[in-house]
C-alpha angles and dihedrals in degrees: 000000000000091000091049091049089051090049090050094047091051088049090053089054089053091049091050090049092051094046091049103041102029098048090119089062095051096114092048093048092048088050092051089051088057090047089058093050107123090220089071088068091069099037102039118008098042097050090051097047101038093063092043095046122358092198092057093042092052092047090050093060093046092049092047094048098043091041092053090046091054088046089057093049092047091049090053092048099043099043091210117190123220119233097237092062100027093065089055096053107032119105097207095093114083122242092006089286096148117179118261112241119186117233130210134198089266096045100084102082109164102207127082115284107232121113106016111244093202093052092044094047093045095049095046096049095043089047089056092049095047095047090046092057093043091051087068097046094047089067092065109109111183120090098252091049091052089054090049090050091054091049090047090048092052093045096048096046090047089054089047094055094041089056094045093048091047092050091048093049091047092053091049092044093058090050095240095116140029116233095252090054094058092045090052089048094053095052094041089054092051091051092052092048092048090051090058091052084073098041107085093159091085090071093064099034115141125224088257089057091051091050093047091050091049092050092048093050092047097043093046093049094044092044091049090051095047094044092056090042088059087054088054092252111135110207090190091062091120096062097071090044090055092048092048099049104030108115093222122032089210089067092064109099126187087213089074096057117112096249092047090061091046093052092045093053095044089052092052093050092048091049091052092050092047092049098046092049095047128106090235091061093047092048096048111025094036096042131091094274092060091079094055118102090215091057093052094046092050091048092050093048094045093045094050092046093047094047091053087060089059087065088068091057103095116198115217112248101191092094114045098203092047088051091054093049094048091043089055091050093047092048091049091050093058101065090034088058093049097043103038120000101051097039090048092051092047091047091051091047093050092047091051091049092050091051091052092050091050 
């Protein structure tokens, strides 16, 4: 406990230093915090990659979902505090003179702080993207191509670490994580992504396999929560702390609670399985149009545009269980739209156009 308090107090000093000396970069750091938001995986990265390479797109969803599930379990096990409430409750500062940490609209996360979900999600998805690009360049055999591969390797991994460091600094800057929590998140994300580099079975998974995986993840998480609750250990201990110490009650969002993230990810995985095993997917993405660049570009553009419309769909938060059900449905609809609905509509439109021209 003394060592952890020392680690936290040193982390507070780093946060104070960042908030004082990096004020000019506040907008950039807030932007990088949004870049690391795991929800961007489903609304931006996945629609782009799935149409370019279905193997990479599928792997991206699996990595994001399983990574975030492990993040939830780790959070429940490690009981990590967040800086913005820890400084208010710790007894290590004399005369109740706790440091003043500035809060922002995105500071008041309600789940435990360790490891960082943003850092973990960002590192795992960018690891997938970087290794996917390098898997193409490594096949080049002639001497000049080998040199180009090495340059590409250096460039992409440099970009990878610049993004991860920026996301980590941004999460520390807004006082929602201690430095050790974001570092742990980055390396945990890399480990999850690397594990899926050696798991080809996900590419041929049936809908039954998707459903079984969903049930296992949900039952394990719920069983873990209920088991500890019977032992009088409340895994939602962080929620009242967030509500108590958040500077603005409007900044508290039910979407940041542990179960909200679990439901969102299970919905996304179910939607992917439903889409990949649908007749619409087989007809469109496995048909003759799937090889056409125009088909893929139209699918990407239409998917991105359609998914942005989902942002306007506001789920009612007055009833918690209703929120979880609707959040699951909304999350399932997003990959289903990308994988099946949009490609099928584009395919039908192209086929109608071709018939008219003939």
